[in-house]
PDB file of C-alpha atoms in Angstrom:
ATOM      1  CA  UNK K   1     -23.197   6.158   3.763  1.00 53.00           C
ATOM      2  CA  UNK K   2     -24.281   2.764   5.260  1.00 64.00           C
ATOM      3  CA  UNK K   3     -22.565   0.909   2.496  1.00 88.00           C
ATOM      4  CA  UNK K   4     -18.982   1.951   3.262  1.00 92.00           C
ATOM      5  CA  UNK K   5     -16.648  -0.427   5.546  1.00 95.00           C
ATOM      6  CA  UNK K   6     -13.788   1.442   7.252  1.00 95.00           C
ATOM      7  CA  UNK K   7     -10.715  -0.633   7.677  1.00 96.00           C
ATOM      8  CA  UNK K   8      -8.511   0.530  10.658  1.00 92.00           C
ATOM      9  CA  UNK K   9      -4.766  -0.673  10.625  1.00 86.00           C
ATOM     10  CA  UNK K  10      -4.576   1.264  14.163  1.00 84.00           C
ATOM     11  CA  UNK K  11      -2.763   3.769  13.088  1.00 81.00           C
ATOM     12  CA  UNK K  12      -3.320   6.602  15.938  1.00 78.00           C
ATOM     13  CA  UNK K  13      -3.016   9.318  12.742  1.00 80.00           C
ATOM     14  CA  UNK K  14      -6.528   7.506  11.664  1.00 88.00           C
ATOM     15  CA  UNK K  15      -8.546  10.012  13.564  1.00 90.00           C
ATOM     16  CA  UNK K  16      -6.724  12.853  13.952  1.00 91.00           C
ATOM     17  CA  UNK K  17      -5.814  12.860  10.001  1.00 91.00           C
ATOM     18  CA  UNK K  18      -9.323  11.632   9.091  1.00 92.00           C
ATOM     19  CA  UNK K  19      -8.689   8.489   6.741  1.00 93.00           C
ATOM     20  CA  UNK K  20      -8.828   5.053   7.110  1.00 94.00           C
ATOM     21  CA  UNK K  21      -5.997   2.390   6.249  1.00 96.00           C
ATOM     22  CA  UNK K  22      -8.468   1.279   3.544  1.00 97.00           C
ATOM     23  CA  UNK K  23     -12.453   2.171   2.579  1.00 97.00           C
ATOM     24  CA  UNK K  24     -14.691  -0.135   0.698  1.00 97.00           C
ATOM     25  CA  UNK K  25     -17.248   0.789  -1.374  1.00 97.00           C
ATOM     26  CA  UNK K  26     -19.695  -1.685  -2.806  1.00 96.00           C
ATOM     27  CA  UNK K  27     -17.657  -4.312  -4.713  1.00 96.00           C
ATOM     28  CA  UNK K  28     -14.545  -1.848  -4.170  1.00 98.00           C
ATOM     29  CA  UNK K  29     -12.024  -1.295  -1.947  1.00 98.00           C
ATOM     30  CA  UNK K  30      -9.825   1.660  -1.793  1.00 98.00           C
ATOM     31  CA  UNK K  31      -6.358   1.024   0.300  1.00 98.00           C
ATOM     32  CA  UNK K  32      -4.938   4.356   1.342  1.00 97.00           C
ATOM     33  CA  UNK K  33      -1.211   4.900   0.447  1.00 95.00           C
ATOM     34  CA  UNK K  34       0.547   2.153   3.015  1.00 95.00           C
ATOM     35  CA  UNK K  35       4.214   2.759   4.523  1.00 95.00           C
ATOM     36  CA  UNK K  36       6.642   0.366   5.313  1.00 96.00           C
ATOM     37  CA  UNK K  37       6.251   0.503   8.804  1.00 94.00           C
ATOM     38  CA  UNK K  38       6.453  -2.807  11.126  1.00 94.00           C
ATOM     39  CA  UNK K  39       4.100  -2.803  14.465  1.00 91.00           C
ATOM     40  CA  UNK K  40       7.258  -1.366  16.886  1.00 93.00           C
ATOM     41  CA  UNK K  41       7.832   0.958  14.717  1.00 91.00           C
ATOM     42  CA  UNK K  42      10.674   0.276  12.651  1.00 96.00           C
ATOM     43  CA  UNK K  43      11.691   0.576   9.217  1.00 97.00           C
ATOM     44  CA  UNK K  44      13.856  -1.545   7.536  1.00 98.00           C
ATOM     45  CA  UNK K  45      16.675   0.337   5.211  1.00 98.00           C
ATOM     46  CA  UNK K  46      16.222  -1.969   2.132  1.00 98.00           C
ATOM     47  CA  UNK K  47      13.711  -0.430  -0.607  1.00 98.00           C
ATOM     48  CA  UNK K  48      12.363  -3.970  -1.614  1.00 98.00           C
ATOM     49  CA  UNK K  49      12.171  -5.103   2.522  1.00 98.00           C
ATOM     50  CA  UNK K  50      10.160  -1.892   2.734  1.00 98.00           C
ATOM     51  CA  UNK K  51       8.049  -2.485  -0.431  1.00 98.00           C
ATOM     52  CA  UNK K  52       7.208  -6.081   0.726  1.00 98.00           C
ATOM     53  CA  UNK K  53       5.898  -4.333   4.478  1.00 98.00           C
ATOM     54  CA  UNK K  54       3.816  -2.580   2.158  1.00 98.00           C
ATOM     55  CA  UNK K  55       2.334  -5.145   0.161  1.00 98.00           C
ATOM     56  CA  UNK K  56       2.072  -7.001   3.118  1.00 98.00           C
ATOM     57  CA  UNK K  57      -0.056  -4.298   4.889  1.00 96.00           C
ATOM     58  CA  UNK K  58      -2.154  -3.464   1.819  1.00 98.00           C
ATOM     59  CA  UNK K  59      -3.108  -7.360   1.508  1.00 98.00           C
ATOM     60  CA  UNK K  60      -3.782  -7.564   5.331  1.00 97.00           C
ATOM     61  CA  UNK K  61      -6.420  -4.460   4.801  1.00 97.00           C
ATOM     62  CA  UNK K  62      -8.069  -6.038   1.444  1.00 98.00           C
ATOM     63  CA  UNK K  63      -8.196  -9.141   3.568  1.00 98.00           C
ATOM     64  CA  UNK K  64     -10.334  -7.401   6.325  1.00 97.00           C
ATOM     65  CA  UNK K  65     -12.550  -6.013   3.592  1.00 97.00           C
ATOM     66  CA  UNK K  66     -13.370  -9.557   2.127  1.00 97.00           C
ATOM     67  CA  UNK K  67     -10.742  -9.135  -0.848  1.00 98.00           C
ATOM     68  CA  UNK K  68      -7.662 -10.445  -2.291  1.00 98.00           C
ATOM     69  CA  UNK K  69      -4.317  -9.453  -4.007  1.00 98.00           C
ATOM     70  CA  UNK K  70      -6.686 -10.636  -7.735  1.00 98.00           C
ATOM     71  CA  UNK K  71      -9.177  -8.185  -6.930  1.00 98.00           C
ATOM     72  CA  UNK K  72      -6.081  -5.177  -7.443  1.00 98.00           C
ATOM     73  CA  UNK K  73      -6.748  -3.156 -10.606  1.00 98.00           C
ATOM     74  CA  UNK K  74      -4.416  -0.463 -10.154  1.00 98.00           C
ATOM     75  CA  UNK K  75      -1.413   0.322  -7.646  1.00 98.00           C
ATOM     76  CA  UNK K  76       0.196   3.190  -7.283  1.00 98.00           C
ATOM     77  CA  UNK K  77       4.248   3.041  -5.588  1.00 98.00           C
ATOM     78  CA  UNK K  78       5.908   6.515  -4.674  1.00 98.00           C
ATOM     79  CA  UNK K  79       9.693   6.612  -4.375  1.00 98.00           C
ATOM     80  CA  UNK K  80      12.535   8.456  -3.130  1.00 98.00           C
ATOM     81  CA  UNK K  81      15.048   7.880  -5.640  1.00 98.00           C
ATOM     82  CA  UNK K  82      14.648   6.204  -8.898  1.00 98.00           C
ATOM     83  CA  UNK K  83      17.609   3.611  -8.220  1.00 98.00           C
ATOM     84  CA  UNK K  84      14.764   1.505  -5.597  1.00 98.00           C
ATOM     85  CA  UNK K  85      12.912   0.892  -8.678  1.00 98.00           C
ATOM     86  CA  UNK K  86      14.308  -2.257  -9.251  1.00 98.00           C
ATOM     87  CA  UNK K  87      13.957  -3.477  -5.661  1.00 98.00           C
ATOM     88  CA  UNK K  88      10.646  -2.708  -5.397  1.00 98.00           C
ATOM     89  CA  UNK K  89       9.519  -3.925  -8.795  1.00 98.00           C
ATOM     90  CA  UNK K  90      10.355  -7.068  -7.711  1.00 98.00           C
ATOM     91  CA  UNK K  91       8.577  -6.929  -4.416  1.00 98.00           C
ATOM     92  CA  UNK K  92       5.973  -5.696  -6.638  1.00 98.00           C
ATOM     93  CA  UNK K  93       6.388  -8.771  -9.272  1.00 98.00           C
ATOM     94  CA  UNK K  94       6.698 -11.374  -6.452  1.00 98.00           C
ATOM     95  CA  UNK K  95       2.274 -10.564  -5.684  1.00 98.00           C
ATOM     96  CA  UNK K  96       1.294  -9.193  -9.059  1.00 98.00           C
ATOM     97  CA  UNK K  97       3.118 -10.857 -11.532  1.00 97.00           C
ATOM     98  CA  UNK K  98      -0.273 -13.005 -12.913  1.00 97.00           C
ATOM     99  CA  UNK K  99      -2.421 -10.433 -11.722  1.00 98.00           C
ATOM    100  CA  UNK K 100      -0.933  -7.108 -13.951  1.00 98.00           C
ATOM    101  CA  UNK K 101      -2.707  -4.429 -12.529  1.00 98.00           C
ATOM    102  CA  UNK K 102      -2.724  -1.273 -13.734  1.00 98.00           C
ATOM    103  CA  UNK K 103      -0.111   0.465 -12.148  1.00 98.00           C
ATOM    104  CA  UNK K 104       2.273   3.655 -11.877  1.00 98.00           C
ATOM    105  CA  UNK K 105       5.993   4.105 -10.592  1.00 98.00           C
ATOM    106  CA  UNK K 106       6.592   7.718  -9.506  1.00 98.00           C
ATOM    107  CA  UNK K 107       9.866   9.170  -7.982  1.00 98.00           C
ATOM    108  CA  UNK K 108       8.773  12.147  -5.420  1.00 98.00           C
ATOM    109  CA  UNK K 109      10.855  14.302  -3.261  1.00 97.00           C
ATOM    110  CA  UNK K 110      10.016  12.819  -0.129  1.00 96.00           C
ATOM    111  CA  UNK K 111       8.165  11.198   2.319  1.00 96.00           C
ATOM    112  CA  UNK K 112       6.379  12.433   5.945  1.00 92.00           C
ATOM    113  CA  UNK K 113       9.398  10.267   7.415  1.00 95.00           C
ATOM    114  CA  UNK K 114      12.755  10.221   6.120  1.00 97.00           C
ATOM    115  CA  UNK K 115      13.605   6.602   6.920  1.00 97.00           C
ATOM    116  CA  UNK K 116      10.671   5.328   3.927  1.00 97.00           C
ATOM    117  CA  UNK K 117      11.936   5.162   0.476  1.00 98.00           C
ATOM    118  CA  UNK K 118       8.297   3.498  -0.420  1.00 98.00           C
ATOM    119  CA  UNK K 119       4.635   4.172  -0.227  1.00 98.00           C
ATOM    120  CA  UNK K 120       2.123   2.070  -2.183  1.00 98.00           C
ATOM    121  CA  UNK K 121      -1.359   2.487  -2.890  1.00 98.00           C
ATOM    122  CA  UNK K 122      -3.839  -0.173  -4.302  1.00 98.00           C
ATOM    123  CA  UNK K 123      -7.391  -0.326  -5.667  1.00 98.00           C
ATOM    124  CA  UNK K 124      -9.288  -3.420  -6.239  1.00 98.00           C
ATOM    125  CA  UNK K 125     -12.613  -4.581  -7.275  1.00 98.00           C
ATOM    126  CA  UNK K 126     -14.127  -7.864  -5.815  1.00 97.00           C
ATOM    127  CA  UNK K 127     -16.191 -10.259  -7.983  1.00 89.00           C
TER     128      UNK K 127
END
């Protein structure tokens, strides 16, 4: 498995969970379902702050694997409640608006913590 590159956000659930914040793969990188966590741990209330942390973390993990927001083929956002979709389409919009990856909008019951209203997933593939 020489040709996979773990990227570590430094999440302490990393190693006890077993996953990485993102895996790549040859010319792809797979970026594990990102929460809209900030570095003290915080969480801001607003669905589209919260879907912007996300975006913000997924691009920061492509980064570290050599790619780019127009490498994403396909995202994936979970919500809470189907009234954020608006907010976070837009966050959504605001990277991917030239790009158009594939992408799905699901409304789940929850998240691990009750304070995220968002979760995003990407997968890209690099030139």
């Amino acid at each position: 498995m020489s040709d996979r590159q773990r990227i570590s956000s430094g999440s302490k659930y990393e190693p006890s969970i077993g996953f990485s914040r993102a895996l790549r793969v040859g010319r792809t990188v797979y970026v594990s379902g990102t929460a809209p966590i900030w570095p003290d741990g915080s969480c801001d209330p607003d669905p589209e702050i919260q879907a912007r942390r996300c975006l913000e973390i997924i691009l920061d993990a492509l980064a570290q694997a050599g790619a780019s927001a127009k490498h994403v083929v396909r995202t994936r956002m979970f919500l809470t409640d189907p009234s954020y979709a608006d907010a976070v389409s837009r966050a959504h919009g605001a990277v991917f608006a030239e790009i158009r990856p594939a992408s799905t909008m699901v409304v789940i019951v929850g998240m691990l913590d009750p304070r995220w209203k968002v979760e995003i997933e990407a997968d890209a593939v690099m030139d």
